[in-house]
PDB file of C-alpha atoms in Angstrom:
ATOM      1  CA  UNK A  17      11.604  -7.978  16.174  1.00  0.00           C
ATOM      2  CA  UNK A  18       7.836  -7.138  15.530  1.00  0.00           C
ATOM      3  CA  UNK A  19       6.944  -7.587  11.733  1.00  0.00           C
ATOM      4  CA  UNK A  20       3.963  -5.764  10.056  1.00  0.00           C
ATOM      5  CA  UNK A  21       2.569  -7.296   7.053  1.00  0.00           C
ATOM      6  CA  UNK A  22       0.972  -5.633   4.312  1.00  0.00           C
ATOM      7  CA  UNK A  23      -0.046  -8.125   1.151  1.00  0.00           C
ATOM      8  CA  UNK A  24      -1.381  -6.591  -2.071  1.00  0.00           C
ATOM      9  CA  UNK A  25      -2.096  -9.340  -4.373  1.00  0.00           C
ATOM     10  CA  UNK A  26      -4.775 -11.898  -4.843  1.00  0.00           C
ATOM     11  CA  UNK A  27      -4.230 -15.505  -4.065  1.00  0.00           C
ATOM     12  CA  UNK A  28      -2.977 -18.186  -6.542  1.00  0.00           C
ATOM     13  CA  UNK A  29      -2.364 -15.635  -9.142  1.00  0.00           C
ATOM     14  CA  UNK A  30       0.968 -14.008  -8.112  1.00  0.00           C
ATOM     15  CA  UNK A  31       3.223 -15.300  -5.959  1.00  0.00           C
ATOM     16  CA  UNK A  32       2.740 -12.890  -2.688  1.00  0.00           C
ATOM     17  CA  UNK A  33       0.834 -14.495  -0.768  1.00  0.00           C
ATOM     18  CA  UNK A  34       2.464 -17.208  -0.674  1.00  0.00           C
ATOM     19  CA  UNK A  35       5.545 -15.409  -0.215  1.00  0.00           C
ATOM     20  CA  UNK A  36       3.900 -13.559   3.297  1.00  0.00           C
ATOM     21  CA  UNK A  37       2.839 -16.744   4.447  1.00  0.00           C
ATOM     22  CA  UNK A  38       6.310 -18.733   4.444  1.00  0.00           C
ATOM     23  CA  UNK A  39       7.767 -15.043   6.139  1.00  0.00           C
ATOM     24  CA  UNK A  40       5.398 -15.543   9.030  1.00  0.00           C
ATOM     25  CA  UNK A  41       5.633 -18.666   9.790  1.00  0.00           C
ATOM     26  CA  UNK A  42       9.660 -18.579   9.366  1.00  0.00           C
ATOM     27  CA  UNK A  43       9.405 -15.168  11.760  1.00  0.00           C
ATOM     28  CA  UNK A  44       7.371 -16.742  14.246  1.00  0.00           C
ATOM     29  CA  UNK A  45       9.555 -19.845  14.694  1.00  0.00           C
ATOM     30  CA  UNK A  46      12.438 -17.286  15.112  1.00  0.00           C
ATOM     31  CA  UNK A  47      10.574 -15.864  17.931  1.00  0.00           C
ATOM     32  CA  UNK A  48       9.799 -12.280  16.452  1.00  0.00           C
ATOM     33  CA  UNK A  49       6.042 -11.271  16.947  1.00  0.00           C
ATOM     34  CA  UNK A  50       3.984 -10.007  13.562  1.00  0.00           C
ATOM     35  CA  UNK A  51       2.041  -7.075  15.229  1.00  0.00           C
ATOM     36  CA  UNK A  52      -0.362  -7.875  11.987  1.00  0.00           C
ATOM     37  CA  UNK A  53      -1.191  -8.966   8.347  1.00  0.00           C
ATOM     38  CA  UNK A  54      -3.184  -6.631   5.939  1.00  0.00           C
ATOM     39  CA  UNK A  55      -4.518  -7.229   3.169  1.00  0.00           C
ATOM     40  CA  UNK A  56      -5.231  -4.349   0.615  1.00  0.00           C
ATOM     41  CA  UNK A  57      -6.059  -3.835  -2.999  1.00  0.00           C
ATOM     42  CA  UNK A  58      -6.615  -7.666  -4.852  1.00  0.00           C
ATOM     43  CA  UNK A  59      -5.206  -9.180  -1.433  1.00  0.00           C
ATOM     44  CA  UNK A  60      -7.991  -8.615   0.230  1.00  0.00           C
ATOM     45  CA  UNK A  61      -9.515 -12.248  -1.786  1.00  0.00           C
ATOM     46  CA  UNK A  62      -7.473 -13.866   0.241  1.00  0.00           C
ATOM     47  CA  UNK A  63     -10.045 -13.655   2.739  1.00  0.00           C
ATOM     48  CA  UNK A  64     -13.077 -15.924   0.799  1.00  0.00           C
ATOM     49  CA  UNK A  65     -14.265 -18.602   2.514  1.00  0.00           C
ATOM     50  CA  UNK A  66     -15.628 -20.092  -0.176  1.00  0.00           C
ATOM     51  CA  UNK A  67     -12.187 -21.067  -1.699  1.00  0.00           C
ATOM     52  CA  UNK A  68     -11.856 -24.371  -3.023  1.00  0.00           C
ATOM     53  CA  UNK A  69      -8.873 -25.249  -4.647  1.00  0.00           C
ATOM     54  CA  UNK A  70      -8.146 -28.781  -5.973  1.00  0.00           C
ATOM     55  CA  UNK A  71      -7.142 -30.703  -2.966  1.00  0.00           C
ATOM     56  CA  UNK A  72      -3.244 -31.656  -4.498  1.00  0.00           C
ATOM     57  CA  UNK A  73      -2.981 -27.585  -3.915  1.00  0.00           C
ATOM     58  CA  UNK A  74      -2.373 -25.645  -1.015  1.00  0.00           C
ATOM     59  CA  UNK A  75      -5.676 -24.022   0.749  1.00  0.00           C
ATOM     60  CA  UNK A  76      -4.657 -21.092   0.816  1.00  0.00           C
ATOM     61  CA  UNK A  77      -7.415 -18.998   3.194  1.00  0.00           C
ATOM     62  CA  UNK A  78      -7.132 -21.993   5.459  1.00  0.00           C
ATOM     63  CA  UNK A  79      -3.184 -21.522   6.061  1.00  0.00           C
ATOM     64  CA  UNK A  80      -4.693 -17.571   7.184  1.00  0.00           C
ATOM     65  CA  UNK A  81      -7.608 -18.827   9.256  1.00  0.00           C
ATOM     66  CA  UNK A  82      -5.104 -21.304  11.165  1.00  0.00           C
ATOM     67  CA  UNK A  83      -2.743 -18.735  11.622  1.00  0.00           C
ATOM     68  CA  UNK A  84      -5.590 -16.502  12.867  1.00  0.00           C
ATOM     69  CA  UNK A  85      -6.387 -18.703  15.239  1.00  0.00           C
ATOM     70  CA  UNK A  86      -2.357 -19.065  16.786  1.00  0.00           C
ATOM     71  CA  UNK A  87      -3.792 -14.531  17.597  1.00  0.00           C
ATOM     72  CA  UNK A  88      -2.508 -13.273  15.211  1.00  0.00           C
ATOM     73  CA  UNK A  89      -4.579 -10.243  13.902  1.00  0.00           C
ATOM     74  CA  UNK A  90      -5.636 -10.555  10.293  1.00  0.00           C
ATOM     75  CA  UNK A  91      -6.964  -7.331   8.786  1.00  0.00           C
ATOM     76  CA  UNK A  92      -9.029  -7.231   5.717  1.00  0.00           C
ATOM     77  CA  UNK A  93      -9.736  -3.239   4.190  1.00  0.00           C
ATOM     78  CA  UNK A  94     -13.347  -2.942   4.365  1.00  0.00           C
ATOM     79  CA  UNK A  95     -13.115  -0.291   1.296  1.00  0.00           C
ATOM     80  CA  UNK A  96     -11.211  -2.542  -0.846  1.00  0.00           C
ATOM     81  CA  UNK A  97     -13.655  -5.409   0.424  1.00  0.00           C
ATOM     82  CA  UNK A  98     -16.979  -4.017  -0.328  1.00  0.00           C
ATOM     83  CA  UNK A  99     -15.152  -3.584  -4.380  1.00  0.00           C
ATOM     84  CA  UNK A 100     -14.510  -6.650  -4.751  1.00  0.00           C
ATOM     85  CA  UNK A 101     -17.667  -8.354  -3.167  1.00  0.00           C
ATOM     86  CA  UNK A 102     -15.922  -9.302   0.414  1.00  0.00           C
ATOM     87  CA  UNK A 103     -18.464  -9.212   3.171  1.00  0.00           C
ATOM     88  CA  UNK A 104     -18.670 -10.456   6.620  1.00  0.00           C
ATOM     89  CA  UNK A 105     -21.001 -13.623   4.930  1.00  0.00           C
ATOM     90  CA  UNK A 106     -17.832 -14.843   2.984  1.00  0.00           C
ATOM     91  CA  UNK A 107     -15.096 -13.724   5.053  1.00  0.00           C
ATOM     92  CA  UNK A 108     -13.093 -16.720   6.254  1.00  0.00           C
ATOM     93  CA  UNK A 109     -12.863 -17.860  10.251  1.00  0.00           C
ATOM     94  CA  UNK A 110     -10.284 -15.475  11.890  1.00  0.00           C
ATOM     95  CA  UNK A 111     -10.336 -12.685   9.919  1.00  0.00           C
ATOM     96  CA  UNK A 112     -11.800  -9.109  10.266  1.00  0.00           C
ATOM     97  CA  UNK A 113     -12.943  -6.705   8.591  1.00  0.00           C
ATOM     98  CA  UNK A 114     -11.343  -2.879   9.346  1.00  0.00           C
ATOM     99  CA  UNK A 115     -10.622  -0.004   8.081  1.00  0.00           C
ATOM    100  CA  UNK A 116      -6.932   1.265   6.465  1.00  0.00           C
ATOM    101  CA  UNK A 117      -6.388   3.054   9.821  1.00  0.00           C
ATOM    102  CA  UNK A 118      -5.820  -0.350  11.151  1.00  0.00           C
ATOM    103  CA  UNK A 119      -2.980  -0.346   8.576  1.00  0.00           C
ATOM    104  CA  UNK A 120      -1.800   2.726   9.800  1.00  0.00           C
ATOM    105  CA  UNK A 121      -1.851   1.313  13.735  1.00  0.00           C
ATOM    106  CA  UNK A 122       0.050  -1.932  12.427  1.00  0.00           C
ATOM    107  CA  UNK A 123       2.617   0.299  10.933  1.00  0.00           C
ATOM    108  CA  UNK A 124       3.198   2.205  13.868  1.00  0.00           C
ATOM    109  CA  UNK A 125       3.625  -0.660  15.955  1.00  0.00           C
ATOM    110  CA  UNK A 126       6.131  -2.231  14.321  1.00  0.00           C
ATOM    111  CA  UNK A 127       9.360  -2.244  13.920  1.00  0.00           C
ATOM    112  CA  UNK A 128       9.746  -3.349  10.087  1.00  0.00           C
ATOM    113  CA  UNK A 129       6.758  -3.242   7.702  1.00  0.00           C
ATOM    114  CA  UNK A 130       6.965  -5.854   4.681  1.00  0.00           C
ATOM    115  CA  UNK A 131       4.448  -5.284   1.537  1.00  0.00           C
ATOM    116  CA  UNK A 132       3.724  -8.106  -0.593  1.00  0.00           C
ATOM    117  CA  UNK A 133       2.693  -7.743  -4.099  1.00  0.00           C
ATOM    118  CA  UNK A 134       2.067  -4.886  -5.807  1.00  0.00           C
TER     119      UNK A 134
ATOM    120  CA  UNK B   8       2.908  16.542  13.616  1.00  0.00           C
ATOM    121  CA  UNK B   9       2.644  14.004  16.930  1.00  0.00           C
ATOM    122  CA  UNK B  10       5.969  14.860  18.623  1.00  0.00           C
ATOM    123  CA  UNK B  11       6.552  10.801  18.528  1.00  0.00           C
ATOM    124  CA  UNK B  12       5.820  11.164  14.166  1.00  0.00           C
ATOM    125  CA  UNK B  13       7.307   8.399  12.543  1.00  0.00           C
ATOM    126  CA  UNK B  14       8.603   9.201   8.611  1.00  0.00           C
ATOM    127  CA  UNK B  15       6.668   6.899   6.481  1.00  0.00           C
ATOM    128  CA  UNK B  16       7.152   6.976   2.740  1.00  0.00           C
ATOM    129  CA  UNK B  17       5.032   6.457   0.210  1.00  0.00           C
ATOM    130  CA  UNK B  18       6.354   5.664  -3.175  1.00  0.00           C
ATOM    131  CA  UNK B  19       3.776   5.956  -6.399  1.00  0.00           C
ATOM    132  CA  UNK B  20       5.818   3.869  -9.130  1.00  0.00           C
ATOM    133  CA  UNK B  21       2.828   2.742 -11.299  1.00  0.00           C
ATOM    134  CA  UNK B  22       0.602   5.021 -14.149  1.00  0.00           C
ATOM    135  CA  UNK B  23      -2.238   6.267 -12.925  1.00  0.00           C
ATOM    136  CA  UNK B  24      -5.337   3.982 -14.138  1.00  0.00           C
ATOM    137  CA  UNK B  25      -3.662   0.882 -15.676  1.00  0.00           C
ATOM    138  CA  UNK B  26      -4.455  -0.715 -12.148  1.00  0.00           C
ATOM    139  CA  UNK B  27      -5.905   0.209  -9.061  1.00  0.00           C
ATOM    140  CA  UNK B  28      -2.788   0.717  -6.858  1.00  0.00           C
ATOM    141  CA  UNK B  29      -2.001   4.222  -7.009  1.00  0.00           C
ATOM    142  CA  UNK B  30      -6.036   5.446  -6.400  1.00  0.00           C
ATOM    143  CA  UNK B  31      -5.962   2.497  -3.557  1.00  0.00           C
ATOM    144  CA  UNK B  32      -2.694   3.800  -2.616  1.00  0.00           C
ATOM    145  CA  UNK B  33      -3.781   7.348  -2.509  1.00  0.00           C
ATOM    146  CA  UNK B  34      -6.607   6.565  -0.282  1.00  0.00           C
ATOM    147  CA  UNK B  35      -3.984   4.886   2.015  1.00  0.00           C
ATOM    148  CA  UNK B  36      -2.525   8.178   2.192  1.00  0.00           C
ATOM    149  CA  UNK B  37      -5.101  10.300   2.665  1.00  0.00           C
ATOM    150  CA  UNK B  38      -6.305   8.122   5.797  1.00  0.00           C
ATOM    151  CA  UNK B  39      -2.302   7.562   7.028  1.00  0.00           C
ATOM    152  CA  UNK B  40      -2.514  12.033   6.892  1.00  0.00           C
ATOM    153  CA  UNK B  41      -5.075  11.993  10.108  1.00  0.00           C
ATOM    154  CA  UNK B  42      -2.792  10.589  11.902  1.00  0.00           C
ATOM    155  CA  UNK B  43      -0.399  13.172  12.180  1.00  0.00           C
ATOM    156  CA  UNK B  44       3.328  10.961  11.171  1.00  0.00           C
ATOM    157  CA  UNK B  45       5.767  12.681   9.114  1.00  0.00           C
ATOM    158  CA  UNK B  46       4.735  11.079   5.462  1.00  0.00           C
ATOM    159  CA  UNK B  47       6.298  11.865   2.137  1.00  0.00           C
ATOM    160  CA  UNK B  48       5.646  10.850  -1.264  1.00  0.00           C
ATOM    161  CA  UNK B  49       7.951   9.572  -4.011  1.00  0.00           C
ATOM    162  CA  UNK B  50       7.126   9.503  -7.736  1.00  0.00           C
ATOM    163  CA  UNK B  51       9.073   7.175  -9.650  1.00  0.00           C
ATOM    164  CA  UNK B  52       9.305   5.755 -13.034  1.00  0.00           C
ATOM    165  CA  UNK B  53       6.013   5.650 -14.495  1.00  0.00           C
ATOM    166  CA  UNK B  54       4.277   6.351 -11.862  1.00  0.00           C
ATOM    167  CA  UNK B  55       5.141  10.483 -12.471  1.00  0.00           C
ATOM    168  CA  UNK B  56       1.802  10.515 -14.741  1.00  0.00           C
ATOM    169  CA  UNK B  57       0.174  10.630 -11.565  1.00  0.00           C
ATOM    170  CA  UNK B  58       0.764  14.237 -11.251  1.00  0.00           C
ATOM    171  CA  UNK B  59       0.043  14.780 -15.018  1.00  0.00           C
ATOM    172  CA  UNK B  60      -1.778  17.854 -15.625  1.00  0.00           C
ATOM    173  CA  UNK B  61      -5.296  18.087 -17.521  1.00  0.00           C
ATOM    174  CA  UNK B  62      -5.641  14.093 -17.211  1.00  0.00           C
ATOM    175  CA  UNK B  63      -9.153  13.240 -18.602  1.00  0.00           C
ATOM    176  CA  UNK B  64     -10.659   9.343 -17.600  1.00  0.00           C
ATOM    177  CA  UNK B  65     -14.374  10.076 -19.175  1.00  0.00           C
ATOM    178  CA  UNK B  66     -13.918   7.615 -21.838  1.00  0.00           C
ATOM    179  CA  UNK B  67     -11.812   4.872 -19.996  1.00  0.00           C
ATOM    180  CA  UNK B  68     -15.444   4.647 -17.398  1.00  0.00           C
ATOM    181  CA  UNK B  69     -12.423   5.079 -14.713  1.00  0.00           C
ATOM    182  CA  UNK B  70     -12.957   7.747 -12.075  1.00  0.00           C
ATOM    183  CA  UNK B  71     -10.084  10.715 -12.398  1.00  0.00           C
ATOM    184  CA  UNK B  72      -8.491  10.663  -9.049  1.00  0.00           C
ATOM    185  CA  UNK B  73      -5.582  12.836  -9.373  1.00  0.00           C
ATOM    186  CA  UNK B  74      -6.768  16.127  -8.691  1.00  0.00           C
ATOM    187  CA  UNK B  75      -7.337  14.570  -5.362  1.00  0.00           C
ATOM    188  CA  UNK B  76      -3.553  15.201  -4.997  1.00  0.00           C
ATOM    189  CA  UNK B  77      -4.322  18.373  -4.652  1.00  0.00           C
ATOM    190  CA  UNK B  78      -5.720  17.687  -1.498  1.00  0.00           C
ATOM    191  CA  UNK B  79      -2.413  16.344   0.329  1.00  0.00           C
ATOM    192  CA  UNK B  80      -1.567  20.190   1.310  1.00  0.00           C
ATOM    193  CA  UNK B  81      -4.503  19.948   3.229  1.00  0.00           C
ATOM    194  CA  UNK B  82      -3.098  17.249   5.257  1.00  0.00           C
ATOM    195  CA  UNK B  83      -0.011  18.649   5.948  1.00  0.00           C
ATOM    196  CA  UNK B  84       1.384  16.349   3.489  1.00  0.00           C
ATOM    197  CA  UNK B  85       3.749  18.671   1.875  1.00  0.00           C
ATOM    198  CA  UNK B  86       7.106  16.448   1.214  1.00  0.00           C
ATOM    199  CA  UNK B  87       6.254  15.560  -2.109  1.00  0.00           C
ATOM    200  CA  UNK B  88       9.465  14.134  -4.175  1.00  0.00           C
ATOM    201  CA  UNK B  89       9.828  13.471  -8.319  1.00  0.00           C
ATOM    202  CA  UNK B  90      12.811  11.643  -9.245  1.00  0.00           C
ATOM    203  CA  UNK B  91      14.399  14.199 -11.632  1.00  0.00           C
ATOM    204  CA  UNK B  92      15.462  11.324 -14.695  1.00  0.00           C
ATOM    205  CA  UNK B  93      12.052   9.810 -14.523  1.00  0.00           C
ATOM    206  CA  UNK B  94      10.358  13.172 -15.530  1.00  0.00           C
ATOM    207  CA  UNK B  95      12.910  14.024 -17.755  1.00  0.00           C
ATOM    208  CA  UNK B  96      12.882  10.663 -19.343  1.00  0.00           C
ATOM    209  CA  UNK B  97       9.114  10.889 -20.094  1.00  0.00           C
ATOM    210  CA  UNK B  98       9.737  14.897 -21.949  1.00  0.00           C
ATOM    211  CA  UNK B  99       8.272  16.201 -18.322  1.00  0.00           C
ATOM    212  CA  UNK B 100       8.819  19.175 -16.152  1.00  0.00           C
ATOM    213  CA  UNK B 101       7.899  20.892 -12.819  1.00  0.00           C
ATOM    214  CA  UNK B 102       5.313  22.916 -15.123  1.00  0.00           C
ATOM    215  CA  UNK B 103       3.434  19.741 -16.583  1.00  0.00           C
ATOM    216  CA  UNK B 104       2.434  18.772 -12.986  1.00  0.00           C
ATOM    217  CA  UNK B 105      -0.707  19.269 -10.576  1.00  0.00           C
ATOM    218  CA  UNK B 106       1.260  19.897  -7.590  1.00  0.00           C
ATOM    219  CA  UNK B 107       4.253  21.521  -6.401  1.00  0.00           C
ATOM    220  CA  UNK B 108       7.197  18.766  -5.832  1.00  0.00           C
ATOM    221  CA  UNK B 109      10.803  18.812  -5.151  1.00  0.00           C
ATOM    222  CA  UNK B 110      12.543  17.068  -7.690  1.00  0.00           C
ATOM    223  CA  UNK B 111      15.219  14.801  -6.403  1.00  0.00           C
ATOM    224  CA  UNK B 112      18.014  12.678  -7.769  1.00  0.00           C
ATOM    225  CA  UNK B 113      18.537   9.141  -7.335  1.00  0.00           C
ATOM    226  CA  UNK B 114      21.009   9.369  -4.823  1.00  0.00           C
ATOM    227  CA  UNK B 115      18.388  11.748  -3.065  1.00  0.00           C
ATOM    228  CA  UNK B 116      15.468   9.939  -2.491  1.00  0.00           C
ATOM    229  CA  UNK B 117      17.935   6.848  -1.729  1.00  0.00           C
ATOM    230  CA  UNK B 118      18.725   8.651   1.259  1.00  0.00           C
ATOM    231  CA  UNK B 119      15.524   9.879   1.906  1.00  0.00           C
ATOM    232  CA  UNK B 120      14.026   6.300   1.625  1.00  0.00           C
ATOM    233  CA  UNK B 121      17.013   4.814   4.177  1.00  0.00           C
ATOM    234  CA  UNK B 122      15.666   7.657   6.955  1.00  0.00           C
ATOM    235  CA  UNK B 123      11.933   6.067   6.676  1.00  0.00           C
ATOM    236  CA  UNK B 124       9.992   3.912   9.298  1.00  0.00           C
ATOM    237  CA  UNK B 125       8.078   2.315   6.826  1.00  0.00           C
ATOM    238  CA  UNK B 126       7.616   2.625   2.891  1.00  0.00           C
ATOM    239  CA  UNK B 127       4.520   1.736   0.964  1.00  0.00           C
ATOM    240  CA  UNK B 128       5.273   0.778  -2.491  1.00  0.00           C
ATOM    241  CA  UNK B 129       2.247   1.324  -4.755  1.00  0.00           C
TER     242      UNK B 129
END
């Protein structure tokens, strides 16, 4: 099955995140293809590179960037971005900046969107 | 409509400008209306205030975004759906709102929401 992801909530705060990353991974190792992730309102700081978190803790923009870099498409908003001071200078390896039609594309093209958060 | 329209849902369960969903949200909707799917809006629970009449933000510093409901009708958004005990829970009625809506029972917009492609919770 092909899985859009939307996620709506920052990272370390609430649990969503966290949540979309243990779906994807579990989806992929069932075989089903994730036709995206977006990230939208507060989820779009899960894009920082400049995230630093003690090292006992899960990195969590590195788990996106390495999962970026398996091809799968990771979608930041650009108008919740610019808000909330994400810019191509801090976004994280793997990642893109777009605009909500992308959300609208990822949607289309799948065959069961999941949100996150909210 | 596209002839291949998919029914995507959007349902607006949150006040207006406690948080940033519903205005995010809204933009989400307006861009998801260019692209010519058959969308629909649900307002549930709180998240009726949305559609408050004669809403005034000048001293919160927050920008009022809710006559930019208004607008949907220019998308051909037209499906617009209240869930009848959430109005009537909060002393609301068709008359206290921006827009026109169809007011719906629970049972309703379960139905409605178990014919979508995709819902957006917000």
């Amino acid at each position: 099955m092909k899985f859009g992801i939307l996620i709506q909530d920052g990272p370390y705060n609430h649990e969503a995140g966290d949540s979309a990353y243990n779906f994807v991974v579990a989806a992929l190792a069932k075989g089903h293809e994730i036709t995206g992730i977006f990230f939208y309102n507060d989820g779009v700081l899960n894009a920082t590179r400049f995230m630093d978190p003690p090292t006992d803790d899960r990195n969590i923009v590195k788990r996106w960037s390495e999962l970026g870099a398996k091809g799968i498409d990771i979608i930041v908003c650009i108008a919740a971005a610019k808000r909330r001071g994400i810019i191509d200078a801090n976004l994280a390896p793997n990642i893109r900046i777009s605009g909500l039609g992308q959300l609208v594309d990822l949607t289309l093209n799948a065959d069961r969107m999941i949100t996150f958060g909210g | 409509m596209a002839e291949d329209a998919k029914k995507i849902m959007f349902v607006m369960q949150k006040p207006p400008h406690g948080s940033i969903y519903p205005y995010e949200g809204l933009e989400f909707i307006l861009i998801s209306g260019a692209y010519e799917q058959d969308i629909s809006l649900v307002f549930l629970g709180d998240g009726v205030y949305n559609l408050k009449k004669d809403q005034d933000t000048s001293e919160l510093g927050i920008k009022g975004f809710v006559k930019t409901y208004r607008t949907l009708e220019g998308y051909d958004i037209e499906n617009i759906y209240v869930d009848q005990n959430s109005l009537k829970d909060r002393g609301l009625t068709q008359e206290d709102l921006i827009v026109d809506v169809k007011v719906k029972t629970a049972p309703e917009i379960n139905s409605l929401m178990n014919e979508q492609h995709a819902i957006f919770p917000f």
